[in-house]
XYZ file of C-alpha atoms in Angstrom:
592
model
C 43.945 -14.168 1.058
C 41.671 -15.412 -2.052
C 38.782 -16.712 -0.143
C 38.722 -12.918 0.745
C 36.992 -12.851 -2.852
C 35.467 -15.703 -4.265
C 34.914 -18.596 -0.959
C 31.971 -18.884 1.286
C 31.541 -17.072 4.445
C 31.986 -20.299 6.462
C 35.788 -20.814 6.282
C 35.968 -17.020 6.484
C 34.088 -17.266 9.712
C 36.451 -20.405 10.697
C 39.436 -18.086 10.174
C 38.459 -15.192 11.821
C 37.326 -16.660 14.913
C 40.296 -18.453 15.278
C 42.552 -15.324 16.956
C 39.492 -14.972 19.756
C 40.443 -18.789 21.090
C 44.274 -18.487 20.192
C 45.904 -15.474 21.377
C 49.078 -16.170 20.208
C 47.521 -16.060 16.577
C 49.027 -13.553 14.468
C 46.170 -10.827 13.962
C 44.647 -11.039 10.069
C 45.106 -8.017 7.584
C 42.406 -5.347 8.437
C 41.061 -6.167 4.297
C 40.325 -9.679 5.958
C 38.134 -8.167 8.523
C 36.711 -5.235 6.273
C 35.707 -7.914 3.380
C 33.430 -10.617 5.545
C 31.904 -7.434 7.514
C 30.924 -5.991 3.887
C 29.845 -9.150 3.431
C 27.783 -9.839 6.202
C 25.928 -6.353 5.484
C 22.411 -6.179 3.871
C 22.562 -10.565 4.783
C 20.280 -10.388 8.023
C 23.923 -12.286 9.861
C 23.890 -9.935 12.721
C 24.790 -12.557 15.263
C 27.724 -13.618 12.653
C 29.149 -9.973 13.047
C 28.759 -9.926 16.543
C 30.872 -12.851 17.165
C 33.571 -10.600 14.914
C 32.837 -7.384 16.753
C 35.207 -8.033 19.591
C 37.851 -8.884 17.461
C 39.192 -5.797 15.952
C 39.041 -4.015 19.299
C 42.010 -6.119 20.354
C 43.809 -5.349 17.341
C 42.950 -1.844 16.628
C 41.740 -2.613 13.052
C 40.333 0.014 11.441
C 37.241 -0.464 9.683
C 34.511 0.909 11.837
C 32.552 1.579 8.495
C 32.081 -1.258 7.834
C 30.493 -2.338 10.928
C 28.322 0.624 11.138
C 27.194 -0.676 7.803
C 26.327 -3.876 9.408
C 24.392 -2.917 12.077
C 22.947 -0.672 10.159
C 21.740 -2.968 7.314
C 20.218 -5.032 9.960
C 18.427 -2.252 11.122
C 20.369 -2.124 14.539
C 20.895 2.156 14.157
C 21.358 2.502 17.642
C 24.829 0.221 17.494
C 25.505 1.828 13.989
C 25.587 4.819 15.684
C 27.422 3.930 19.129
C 30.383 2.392 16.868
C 30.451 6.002 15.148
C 30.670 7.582 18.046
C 32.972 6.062 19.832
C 35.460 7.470 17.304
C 36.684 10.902 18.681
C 38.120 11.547 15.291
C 35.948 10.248 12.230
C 37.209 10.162 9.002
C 35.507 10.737 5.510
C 34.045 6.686 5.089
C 32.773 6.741 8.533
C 31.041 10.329 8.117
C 29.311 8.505 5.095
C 28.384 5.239 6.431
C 26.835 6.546 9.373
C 24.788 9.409 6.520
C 24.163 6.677 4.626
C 22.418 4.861 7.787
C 20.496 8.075 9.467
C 19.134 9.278 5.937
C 17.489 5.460 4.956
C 16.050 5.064 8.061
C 13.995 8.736 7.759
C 16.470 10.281 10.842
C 16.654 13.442 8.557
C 17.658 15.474 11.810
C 20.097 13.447 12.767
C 21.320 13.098 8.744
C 21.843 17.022 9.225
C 23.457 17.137 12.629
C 26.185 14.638 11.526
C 26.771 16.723 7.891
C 27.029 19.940 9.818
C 29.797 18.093 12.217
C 31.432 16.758 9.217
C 31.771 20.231 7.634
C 32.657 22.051 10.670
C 36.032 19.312 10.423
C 37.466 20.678 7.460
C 35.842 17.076 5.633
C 34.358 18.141 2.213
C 31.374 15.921 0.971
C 31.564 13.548 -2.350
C 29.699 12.179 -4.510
C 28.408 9.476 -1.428
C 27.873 12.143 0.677
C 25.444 14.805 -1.210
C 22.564 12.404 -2.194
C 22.203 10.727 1.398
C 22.495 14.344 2.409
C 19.993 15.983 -0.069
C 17.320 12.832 0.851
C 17.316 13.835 4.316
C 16.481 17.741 3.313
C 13.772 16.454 0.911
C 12.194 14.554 3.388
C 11.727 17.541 5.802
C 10.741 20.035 2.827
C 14.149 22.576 3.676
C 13.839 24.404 0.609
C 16.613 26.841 2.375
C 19.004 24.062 3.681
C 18.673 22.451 0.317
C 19.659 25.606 -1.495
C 22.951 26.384 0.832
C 23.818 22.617 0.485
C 23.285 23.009 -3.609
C 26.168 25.670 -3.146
C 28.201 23.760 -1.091
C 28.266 20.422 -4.135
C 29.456 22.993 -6.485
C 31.929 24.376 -3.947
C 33.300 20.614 -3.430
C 33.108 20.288 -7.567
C 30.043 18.426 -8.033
C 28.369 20.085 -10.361
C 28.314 17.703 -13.049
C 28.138 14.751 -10.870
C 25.090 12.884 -12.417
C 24.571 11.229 -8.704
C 24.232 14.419 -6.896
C 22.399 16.342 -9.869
C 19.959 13.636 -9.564
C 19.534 14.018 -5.635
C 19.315 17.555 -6.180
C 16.543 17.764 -8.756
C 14.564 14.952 -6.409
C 15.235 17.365 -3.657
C 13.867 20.786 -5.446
C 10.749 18.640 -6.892
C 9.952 17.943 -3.329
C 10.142 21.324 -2.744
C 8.282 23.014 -5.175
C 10.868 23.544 -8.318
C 12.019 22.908 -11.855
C 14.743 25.162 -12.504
C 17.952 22.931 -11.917
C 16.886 20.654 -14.383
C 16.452 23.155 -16.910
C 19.560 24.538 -16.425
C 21.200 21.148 -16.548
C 23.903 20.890 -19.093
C 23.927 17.102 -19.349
C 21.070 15.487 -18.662
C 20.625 11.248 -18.630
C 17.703 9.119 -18.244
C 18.575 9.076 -14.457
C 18.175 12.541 -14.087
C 13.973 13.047 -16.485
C 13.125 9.673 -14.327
C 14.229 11.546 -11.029
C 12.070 14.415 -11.985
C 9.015 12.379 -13.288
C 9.097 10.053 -10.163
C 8.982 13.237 -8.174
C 5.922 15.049 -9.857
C 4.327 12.062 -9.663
C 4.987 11.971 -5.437
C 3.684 15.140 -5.567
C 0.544 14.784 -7.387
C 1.800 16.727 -10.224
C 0.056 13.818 -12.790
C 0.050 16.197 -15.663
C 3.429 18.108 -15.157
C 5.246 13.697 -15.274
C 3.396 13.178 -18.186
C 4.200 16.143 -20.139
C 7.871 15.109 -19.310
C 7.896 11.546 -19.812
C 6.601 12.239 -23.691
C 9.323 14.456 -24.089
C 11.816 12.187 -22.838
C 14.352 11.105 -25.799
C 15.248 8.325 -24.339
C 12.998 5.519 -22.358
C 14.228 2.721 -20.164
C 12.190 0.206 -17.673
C 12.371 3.300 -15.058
C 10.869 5.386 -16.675
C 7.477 3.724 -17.766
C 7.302 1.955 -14.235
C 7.849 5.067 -12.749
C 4.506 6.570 -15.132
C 3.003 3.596 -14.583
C 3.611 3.722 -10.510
C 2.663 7.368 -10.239
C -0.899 6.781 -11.946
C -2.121 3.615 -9.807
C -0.548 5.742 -6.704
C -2.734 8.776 -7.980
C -6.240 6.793 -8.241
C -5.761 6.840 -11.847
C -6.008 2.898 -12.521
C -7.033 3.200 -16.025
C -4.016 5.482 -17.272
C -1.597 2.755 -15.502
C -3.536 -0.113 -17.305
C -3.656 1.608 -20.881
C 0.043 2.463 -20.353
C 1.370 -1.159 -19.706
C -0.680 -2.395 -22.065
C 1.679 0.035 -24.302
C 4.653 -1.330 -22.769
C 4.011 -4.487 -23.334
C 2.854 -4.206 -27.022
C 6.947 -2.949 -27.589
C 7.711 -6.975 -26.972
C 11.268 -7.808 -26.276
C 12.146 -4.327 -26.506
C 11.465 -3.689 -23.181
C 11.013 -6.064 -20.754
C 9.308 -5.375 -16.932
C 11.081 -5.609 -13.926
C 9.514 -6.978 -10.542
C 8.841 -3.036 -9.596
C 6.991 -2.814 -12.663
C 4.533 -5.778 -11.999
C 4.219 -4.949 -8.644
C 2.875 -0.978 -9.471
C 0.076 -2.452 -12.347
C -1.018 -5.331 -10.304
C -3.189 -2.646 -7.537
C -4.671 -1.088 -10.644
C -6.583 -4.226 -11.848
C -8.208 -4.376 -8.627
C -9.866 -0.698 -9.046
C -12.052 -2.495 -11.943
C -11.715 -5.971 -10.532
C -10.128 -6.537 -13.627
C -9.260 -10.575 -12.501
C -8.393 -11.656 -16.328
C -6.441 -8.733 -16.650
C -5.168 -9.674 -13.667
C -4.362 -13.272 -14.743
C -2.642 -12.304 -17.920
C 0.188 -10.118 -16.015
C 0.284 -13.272 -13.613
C 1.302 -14.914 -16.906
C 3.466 -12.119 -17.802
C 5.521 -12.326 -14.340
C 5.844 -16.203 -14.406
C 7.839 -15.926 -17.899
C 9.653 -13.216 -16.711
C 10.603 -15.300 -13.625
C 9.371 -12.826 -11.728
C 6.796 -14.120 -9.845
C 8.914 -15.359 -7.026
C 10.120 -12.318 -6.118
C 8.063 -11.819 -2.370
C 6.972 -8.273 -3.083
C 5.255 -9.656 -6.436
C 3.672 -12.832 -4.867
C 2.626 -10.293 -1.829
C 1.100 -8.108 -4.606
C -0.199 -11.041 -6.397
C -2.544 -12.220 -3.154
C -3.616 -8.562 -3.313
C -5.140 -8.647 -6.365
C -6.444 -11.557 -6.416
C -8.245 -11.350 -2.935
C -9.615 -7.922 -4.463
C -10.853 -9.019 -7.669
C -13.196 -11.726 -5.708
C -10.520 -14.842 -6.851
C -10.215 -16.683 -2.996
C -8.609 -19.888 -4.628
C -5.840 -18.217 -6.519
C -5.322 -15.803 -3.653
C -4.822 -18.618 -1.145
C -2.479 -20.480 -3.910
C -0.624 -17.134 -4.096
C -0.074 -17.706 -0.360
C 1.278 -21.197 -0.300
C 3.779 -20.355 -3.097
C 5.574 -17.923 -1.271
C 8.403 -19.859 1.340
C 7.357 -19.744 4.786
C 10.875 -17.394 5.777
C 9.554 -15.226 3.033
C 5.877 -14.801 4.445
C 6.255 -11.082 5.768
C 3.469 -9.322 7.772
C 1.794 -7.803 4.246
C 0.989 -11.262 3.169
C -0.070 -12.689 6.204
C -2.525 -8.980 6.382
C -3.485 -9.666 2.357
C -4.948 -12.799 3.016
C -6.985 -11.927 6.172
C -8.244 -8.995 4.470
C -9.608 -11.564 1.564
C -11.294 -13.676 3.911
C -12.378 -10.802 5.894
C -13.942 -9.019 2.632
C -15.902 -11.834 1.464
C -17.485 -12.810 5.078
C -15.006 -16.095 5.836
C -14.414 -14.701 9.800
C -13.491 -18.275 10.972
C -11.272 -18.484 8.102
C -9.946 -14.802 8.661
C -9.044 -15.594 12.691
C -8.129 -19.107 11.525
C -5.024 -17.489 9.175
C -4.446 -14.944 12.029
C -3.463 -17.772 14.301
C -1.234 -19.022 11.667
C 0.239 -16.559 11.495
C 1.358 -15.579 15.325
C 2.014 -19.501 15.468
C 4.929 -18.241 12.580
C 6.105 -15.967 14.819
C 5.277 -12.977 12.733
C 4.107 -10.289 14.889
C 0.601 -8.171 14.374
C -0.050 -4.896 13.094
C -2.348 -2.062 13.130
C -3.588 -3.125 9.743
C -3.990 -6.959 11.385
C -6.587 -5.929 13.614
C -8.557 -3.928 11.679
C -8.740 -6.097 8.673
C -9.448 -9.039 11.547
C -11.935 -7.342 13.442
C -14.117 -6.617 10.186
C -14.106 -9.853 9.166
C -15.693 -10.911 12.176
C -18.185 -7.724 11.632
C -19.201 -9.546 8.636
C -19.466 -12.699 9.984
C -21.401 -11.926 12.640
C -18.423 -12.826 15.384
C -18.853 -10.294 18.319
C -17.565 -12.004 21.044
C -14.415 -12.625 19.653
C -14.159 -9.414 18.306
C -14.605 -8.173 21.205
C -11.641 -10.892 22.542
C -9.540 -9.496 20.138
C -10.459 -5.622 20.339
C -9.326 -6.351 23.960
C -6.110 -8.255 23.423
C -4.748 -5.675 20.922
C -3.074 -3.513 23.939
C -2.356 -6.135 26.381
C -1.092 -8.780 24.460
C 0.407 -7.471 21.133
C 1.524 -3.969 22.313
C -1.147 -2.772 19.477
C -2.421 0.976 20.109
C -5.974 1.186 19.391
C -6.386 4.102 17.121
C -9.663 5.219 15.618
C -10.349 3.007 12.758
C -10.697 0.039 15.379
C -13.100 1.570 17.228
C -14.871 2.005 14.163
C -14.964 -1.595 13.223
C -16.050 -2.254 16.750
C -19.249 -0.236 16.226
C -19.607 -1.752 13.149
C -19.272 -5.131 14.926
C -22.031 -4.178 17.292
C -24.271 -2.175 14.769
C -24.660 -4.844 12.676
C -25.125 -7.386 15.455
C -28.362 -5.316 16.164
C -26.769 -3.915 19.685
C -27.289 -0.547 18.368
C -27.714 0.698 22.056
C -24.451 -0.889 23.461
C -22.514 0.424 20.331
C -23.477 3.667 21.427
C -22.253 3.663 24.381
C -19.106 2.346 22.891
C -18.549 5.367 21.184
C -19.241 7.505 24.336
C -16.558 5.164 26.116
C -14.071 5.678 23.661
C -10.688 7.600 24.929
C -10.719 10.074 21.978
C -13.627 12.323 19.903
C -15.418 10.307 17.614
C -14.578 11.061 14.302
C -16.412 10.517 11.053
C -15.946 7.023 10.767
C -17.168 5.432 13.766
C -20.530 7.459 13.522
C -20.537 6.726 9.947
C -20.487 3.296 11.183
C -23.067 3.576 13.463
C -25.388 5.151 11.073
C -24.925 2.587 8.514
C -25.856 -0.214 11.018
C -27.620 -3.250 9.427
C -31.249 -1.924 7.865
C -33.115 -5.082 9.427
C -32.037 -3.540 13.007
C -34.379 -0.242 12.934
C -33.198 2.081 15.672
C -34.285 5.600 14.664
C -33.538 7.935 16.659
C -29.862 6.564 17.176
C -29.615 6.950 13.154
C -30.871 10.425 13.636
C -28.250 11.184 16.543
C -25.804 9.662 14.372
C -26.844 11.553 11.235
C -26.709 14.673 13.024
C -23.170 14.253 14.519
C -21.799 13.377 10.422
C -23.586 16.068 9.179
C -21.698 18.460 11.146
C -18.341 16.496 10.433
C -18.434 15.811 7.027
C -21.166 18.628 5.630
C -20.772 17.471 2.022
C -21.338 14.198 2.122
C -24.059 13.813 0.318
C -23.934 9.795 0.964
C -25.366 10.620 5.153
C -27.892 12.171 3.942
C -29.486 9.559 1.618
C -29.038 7.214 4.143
C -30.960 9.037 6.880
C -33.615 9.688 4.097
C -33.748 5.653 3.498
C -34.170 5.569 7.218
C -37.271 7.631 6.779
C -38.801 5.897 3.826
C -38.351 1.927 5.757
C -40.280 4.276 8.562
C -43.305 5.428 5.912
C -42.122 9.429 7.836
C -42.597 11.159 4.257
C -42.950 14.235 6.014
C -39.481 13.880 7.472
C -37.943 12.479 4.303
C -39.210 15.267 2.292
C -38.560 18.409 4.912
C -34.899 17.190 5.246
C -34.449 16.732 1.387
C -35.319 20.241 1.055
C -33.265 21.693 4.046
C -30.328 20.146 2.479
C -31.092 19.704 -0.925
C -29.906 16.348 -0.877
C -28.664 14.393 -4.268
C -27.001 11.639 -4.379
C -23.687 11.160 -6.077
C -23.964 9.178 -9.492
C -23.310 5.281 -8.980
C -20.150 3.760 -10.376
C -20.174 0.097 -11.448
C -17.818 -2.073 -13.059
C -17.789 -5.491 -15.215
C -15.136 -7.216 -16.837
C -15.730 -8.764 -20.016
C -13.288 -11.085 -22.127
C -10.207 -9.579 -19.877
C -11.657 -5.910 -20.309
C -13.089 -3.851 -17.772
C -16.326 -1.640 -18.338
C -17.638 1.144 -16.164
C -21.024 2.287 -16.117
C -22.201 5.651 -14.687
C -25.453 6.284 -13.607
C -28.720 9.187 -14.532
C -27.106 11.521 -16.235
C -23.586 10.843 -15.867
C -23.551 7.532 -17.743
C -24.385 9.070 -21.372
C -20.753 9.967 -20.745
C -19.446 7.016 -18.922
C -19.357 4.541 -21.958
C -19.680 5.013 -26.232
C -22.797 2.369 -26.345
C -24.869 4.287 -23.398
C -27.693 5.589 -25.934
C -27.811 2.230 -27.165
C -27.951 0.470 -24.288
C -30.852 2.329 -23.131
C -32.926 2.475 -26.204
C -32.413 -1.606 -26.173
C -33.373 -1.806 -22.537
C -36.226 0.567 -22.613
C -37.727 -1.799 -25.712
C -37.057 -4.943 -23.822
C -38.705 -3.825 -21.089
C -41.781 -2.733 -22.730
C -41.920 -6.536 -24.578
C -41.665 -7.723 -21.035
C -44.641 -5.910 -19.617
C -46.801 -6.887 -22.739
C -45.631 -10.466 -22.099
C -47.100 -10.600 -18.978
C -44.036 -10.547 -17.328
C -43.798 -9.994 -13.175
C -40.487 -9.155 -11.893
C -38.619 -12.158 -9.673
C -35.054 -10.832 -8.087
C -34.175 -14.526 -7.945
C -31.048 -15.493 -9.736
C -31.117 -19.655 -9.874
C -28.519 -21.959 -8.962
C -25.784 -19.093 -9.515
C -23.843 -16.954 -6.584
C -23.395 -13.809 -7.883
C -20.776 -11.899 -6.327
C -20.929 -8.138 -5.623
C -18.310 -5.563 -4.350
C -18.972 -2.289 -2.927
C -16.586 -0.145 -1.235
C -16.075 -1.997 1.676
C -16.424 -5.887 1.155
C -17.977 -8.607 -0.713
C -21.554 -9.677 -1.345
C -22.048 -13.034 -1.916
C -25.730 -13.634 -3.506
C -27.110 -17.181 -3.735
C -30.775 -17.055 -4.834
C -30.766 -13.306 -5.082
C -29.934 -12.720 -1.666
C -27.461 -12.026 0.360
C -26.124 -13.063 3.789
C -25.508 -9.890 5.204
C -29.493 -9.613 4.935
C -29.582 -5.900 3.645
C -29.327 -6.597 -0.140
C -31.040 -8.400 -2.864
C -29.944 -8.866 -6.044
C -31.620 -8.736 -10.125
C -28.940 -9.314 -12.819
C -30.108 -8.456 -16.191
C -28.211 -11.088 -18.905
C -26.713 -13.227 -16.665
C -27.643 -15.673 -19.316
C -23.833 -14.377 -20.718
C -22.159 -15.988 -18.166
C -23.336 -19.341 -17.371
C -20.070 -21.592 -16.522
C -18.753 -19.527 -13.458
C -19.511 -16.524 -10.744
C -20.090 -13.419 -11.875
C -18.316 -10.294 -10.328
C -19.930 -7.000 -10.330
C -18.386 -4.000 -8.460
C -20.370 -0.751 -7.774
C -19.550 2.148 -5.520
């Protein structure tokens, strides 16, 4: 039958619906049935296979693979695997559909159970089988299991397979080894990016690295899967220097959405928007920048590098059907970081009124922007709907943006008793929060209790006890300040900050640590030091004011908007030396 091939699915349908209503119809050739199934697969047309389900049944057809691959694709496992069993006596293709569908959706016991079945039948695995197989075993870390199944692919004559070599190297990376690659006979670019990928999983920066500079041979894979493993490992600034390499190859190479999507989170370590702007560029004549996973990525980084506008355009470009849950999250998070609750709750609503469904992420993003907005009683609304109205569990990072919501409301006493309300221990976080309650509410000895409980917790942190030291300084108790200073011998961890400048991002250290952190540090110091003298001979007093200009500042946690050198959150004020560079737009800083 040709539209079997090349027509739409609609006369297909029309077809194959016809012997339900006409039971005199001559059943269809099984291939008729196995080709629309295939094709419904991986389509998100459950209901369209549904409708077909019955069908076969009165016809005996057999093609149950194919309809576990439906269900399966439409992430309906438990029919996937109800179809599968119903079949007393499996063969081969239905052992490795229903593999196939356990091992992508991480049931790795199950993946075994079903292999050890297969093999107890006689049924020896193929090339389909082993890397579905060898997944599953990675996943779980069974350096043994893995081994005895390496023996059984060169038992079944897969050796050589490039497929299951592959699967097997990703497997023995995962757990802890080298050696099959080594001993490889023949190996492709498949089989270095396999390893590299999995070094870089594993932390093993160095070890991917070493292997990717050896590698004869380069394709996209490879330098996305470098490029991947740095931003994944913290290392934004190895990722950024090795696109820019990338791209400097021209048509050579070209990126692929995965590539854009992996550099995109490392401009937003250095709020590095130009940088940023320029790979926007890069994507659009690509055509990649319609791909949802880049536009999702896209509202990321701008939201992160301070750039509301473009985040929010980022937003309206992507189709409404296409709008998944990270998006919707992305965007609440920007308006939650820069202190926009109303906006924050407002695109929350939107987004429930699209009938996409909260996460854990949701809330907490949502319930610190209305920490920084000042919003308790609807965070409070919303702390309490999580549970009963969106099947949310409250886990501990809520309850630490609820006694942030409190703390910096000034109802230091009621967040305490939050936290002594609270249906698991306290960890870190939430007394972190507590201690780091707005400076302009003074509440000592809860800072001290607080204090007390984190330095137990989290010993090292030197950050807990600078911050109860502060306390003691707004509180002229020297005595204090000093005797726990010496107890401890507190220092604080060298500041980080970041500019960008003409697309390139600069970090600055601080004390000691900065004659290190940039090439111009000596000079930069000798030419403030003289500056500053030629000020004080000048006559000059010092005024924190910054006119007519918002400056905006990012710390670890959120946004600082500063509009004549202060800022709303009322615990910061703000000096910017040369902001005299920048006088047509906002200026971003970022510090940690």
């Amino acid at each position: 039958m040709k539209w079997n091939h090349h027509a739409s699915l609609r006369p297909a349908m029309a077809i194959l619906l016809e012997p339900l209503f006409n039971s005199s119809q001559l059943p269809l050739p099984p291939s008729s049935y196995a080709t629309v199934f295939q094709a419904f697969t991986g389509k998100n047309l459950l209901k369209q296979g549904q409708q077909l389900h019955p069908l076969p049944s009165r016809h005996a057809l057999p093609f149950p693979s194919k309809m576990v691959a439906m269900y399966a694709s439409s992430g309906d496992i438990v029919s996937a695997a109800r179809i599968f069993h119903s079949f007393p006596n499996p063969f081969l293709l239905l052992f490795n559909s229903i593999v196939r569908a356990y091992s992508l959706y991480k049931y790795s016991q199950e993946t075994l159970h079903i292999f050890i079945r297969m093999h107890s039948l006689n049924f020896r695995g193929d090339y389909f089988t082993y890397p579905f197989v060898l997944k599953s075993i990675a996943d779980q870390e069974l350096l043994c299991i893995g081994k005895c199944t390496h023996l059984l692919t060169m038992k079944d004559g897969l050796r050589f397979d490039l497929y299951v070599a592959t699967s097997l190297i990703d497997m023995y990376v995962k757990c802890g080894a080298r050696k099959l690659f080594d001993e490889m006979p023949v190996r492709d670019v498949s089989s270095w990016n396999a390893l590299i990928s999995g070094y870089m999983k594993e932390g093993s920066v160095g070890l991917a690295r070493e292997l990717f500079d050896e590698m004869p041979t380069k394709n996209i894979v490879s330098w996305t899967s470098m490029i991947s493993g740095y931003t994944q490992n913290g290392l934004a600034a190895n990722a950024l220097q090795l696109f820019d390499k990338m791209s400097r190859r021209g048509s050579e190479l070209k990126p692929n959405w995965v590539t854009i999507m992996s550099i995109l989170p490392a401009c937003t370590h250095f709020s590095a928007l130009e940088q940023g702007r320029r790979i926007h560029r890069l994507a659009q004549e690509e055509s990649l920048d319609s791909h949802p996973s880049v536009q999702t990525a896209l509202v990321g980084m701008y939201a992160k590098c301070g750039s509301l506008p473009d985040a929010k355009l980022c937003v309206d470009r992507i189709k409404p059907s296409s709008r998944n849950l990270v998006a919707w999250n992305s965007m609440i998070s920007a308006y939650a970081s820069h202190g926009r609750g109303t906006d924050a709750i407002q695109t929350f609503e939107l987004m429930i009124q699209a009938g996409v469904r909260p996460d854990s992420i949701t809330f907490m993003v949502l319930l610190l922007g209305c920490s920084h907005s000042g919003l308790v009683e609807l965070g409070l609304r919303y702390f309490d709907s999580m549970s009963s109205d969106y099947a949310v569990e409250r886990r501990h990072e809520h309850y630490a943006c609820m006694v942030d919501l409190l703390g910096c409301a000034g109802r230091l006493v009621e967040a305490y008793e939050f936290i002594s309300q609270m249906p698991m221990p306290a960890g870190a976080s939430v007394w972190g929060a507590l201690l780091a309650a707005r400076r302009c509410h003074r509440n000592l000895e809860i800072s001290e209790l607080a204090a007390k409980k984190l330095f137990v917790l989290e010993p090292e942190n030197s950050g807990n006890y600078v911050i109860l030291a502060n306390r003691y300084s707004e509180a002229s108790m020297w005595d204090e300040k000093r005797a726990l200073q010496k107890s401890q011998n507190v220092r604080k961890n060298p500041g980080c900050s970041w500019i960008e400048i003409d697309g390139k991002a600069y970090m600055f250290l601080s004390e000691v640590a900065a004659a290190a952190s940039y090439p111009q540090a000596e000079e930069i110091h000798l030419l403030l030091r003289e500056v500053s003298e030629r000020m004080k001979e000048a006559g000059y007093v010092l005024d924190t004011k910054v006119k007519k200009r918002e400056i905006v500042v990012r710390d670890v946690n959120r946004f600082h908007h500063f509009q004549e050198g202060s800022c709303s959150c009322e615990d910061f004020f703000l000096f910017v030396f040369g902001v005299e560079e920048f006088p047509n737009h906002s200026l971003l800083l970022s510090y940690k």
